C-alpha positions as a LaTeX table, in Angstrom:
\begin{tabular}{lrrr}
\hline
Residue & $x$ (\AA) & $y$ (\AA) & $z$ (\AA) \\
\hline
Met1 & 134.17 & 182.14 & 65.50 \\
Asn2 & 134.56 & 178.36 & 65.47 \\
His3 & 131.76 & 176.18 & 66.78 \\
Ile4 & 132.35 & 173.16 & 68.97 \\
Tyr5 & 129.94 & 170.27 & 68.44 \\
Ser6 & 129.29 & 167.33 & 70.73 \\
Ile7 & 129.10 & 164.05 & 68.85 \\
Glu8 & 126.62 & 161.69 & 70.50 \\
Ser9 & 125.32 & 158.17 & 70.02 \\
Leu10 & 121.99 & 157.88 & 68.22 \\
Asp11 & 121.01 & 154.59 & 69.86 \\
Asp12 & 121.77 & 152.09 & 72.63 \\
Gly13 & 124.43 & 149.52 & 71.76 \\
Val14 & 128.15 & 148.85 & 71.61 \\
Val15 & 130.83 & 150.82 & 69.74 \\
Ser16 & 131.85 & 148.45 & 66.97 \\
Gln17 & 134.35 & 150.81 & 65.33 \\
Val18 & 136.02 & 154.15 & 66.01 \\
Cys19 & 136.82 & 155.47 & 62.51 \\
Ile20 & 138.73 & 158.58 & 63.63 \\
Asn21 & 141.71 & 159.61 & 65.75 \\
Glu22 & 142.23 & 162.47 & 68.17 \\
Asn23 & 143.30 & 165.70 & 66.37 \\
Glu24 & 142.35 & 164.22 & 62.99 \\
Tyr25 & 140.67 & 166.47 & 60.41 \\
Val26 & 137.33 & 165.08 & 59.21 \\
Tyr27 & 134.91 & 166.18 & 56.51 \\
Glu28 & 131.14 & 166.67 & 56.60 \\
Trp29 & 129.13 & 163.42 & 56.75 \\
Glu30 & 132.24 & 161.24 & 57.10 \\
Thr31 & 131.59 & 158.17 & 59.28 \\
Leu32 & 133.13 & 158.85 & 62.70 \\
Phe33 & 131.85 & 155.88 & 64.72 \\
Gln34 & 129.85 & 152.73 & 64.13 \\
Ile35 & 127.44 & 151.54 & 66.81 \\
Lys36 & 126.00 & 148.02 & 66.83 \\
Thr37 & 122.55 & 148.32 & 68.36 \\
Asp38 & 120.89 & 145.91 & 70.75 \\
Lys39 & 118.81 & 144.75 & 67.75 \\
Gly40 & 121.94 & 143.92 & 65.72 \\
Asn41 & 121.79 & 146.88 & 63.33 \\
Val42 & 124.89 & 148.99 & 62.64 \\
Val43 & 124.40 & 152.76 & 62.92 \\
Asn44 & 126.96 & 155.12 & 61.34 \\
Ile45 & 127.60 & 158.26 & 63.38 \\
Thr46 & 128.29 & 161.31 & 61.19 \\
Ile47 & 128.08 & 165.09 & 61.56 \\
Gly48 & 127.31 & 167.86 & 59.09 \\
Ala49 & 130.46 & 169.85 & 59.81 \\
Ser50 & 134.18 & 169.54 & 59.12 \\
Gly51 & 137.05 & 170.21 & 61.49 \\
Leu52 & 139.32 & 168.67 & 64.12 \\
Val53 & 138.24 & 165.79 & 66.34 \\
Lys54 & 138.89 & 166.28 & 70.06 \\
Asp55 & 138.08 & 164.48 & 73.30 \\
Ile56 & 137.24 & 160.99 & 72.00 \\
Ser57 & 135.67 & 159.29 & 75.01 \\
Val58 & 134.95 & 155.76 & 73.73 \\
Lys59 & 136.78 & 152.84 & 72.15 \\
Ala60 & 135.61 & 149.75 & 70.28 \\
Gly61 & 133.70 & 147.44 & 72.60 \\
Asp62 & 132.41 & 150.19 & 74.91 \\
Pro63 & 128.67 & 150.18 & 75.67 \\
Val64 & 126.82 & 153.39 & 74.76 \\
Tyr65 & 123.32 & 154.70 & 75.21 \\
Arg66 & 121.19 & 157.13 & 73.23 \\
Cys67 & 122.77 & 160.60 & 73.59 \\
Ser68 & 126.03 & 159.24 & 75.11 \\
Phe69 & 128.92 & 161.64 & 74.50 \\
Leu70 & 131.41 & 160.17 & 71.98 \\
Ala71 & 133.71 & 163.08 & 71.02 \\
Arg72 & 133.87 & 166.78 & 70.15 \\
Leu73 & 134.36 & 168.40 & 66.77 \\
His74 & 135.97 & 171.83 & 66.50 \\
Asp75 & 134.39 & 173.25 & 63.32 \\
Asp76 & 136.80 & 175.12 & 61.05 \\
Asn77 & 133.92 & 177.00 & 59.32 \\
Lys78 & 135.20 & 175.98 & 55.88 \\
Ile79 & 132.63 & 174.90 & 53.33 \\
Thr80 & 133.60 & 171.41 & 52.21 \\
Gly81 & 131.85 & 168.29 & 51.02 \\
Ser82 & 132.25 & 164.55 & 51.18 \\
Asp83 & 130.34 & 161.85 & 49.31 \\
\hline
\end{tabular}
């Protein structure tokens, strides 16, 4: 059974980069989004699963808040790795 994960922002800020596309396959710990925080730091959003990206809800320049929904990942349950 495949799991579906919600990808959420870790901090308040602005989406500085969307590094993925809808229906794109991504690997564990790959950077999916970059968020520039209110303090000027850049936070990379990753997830410890691989699979297909669905339902991207933000674009570069959009404001986000801690726990804001960014996208979904449909896990393929394959064991993979990414440096």
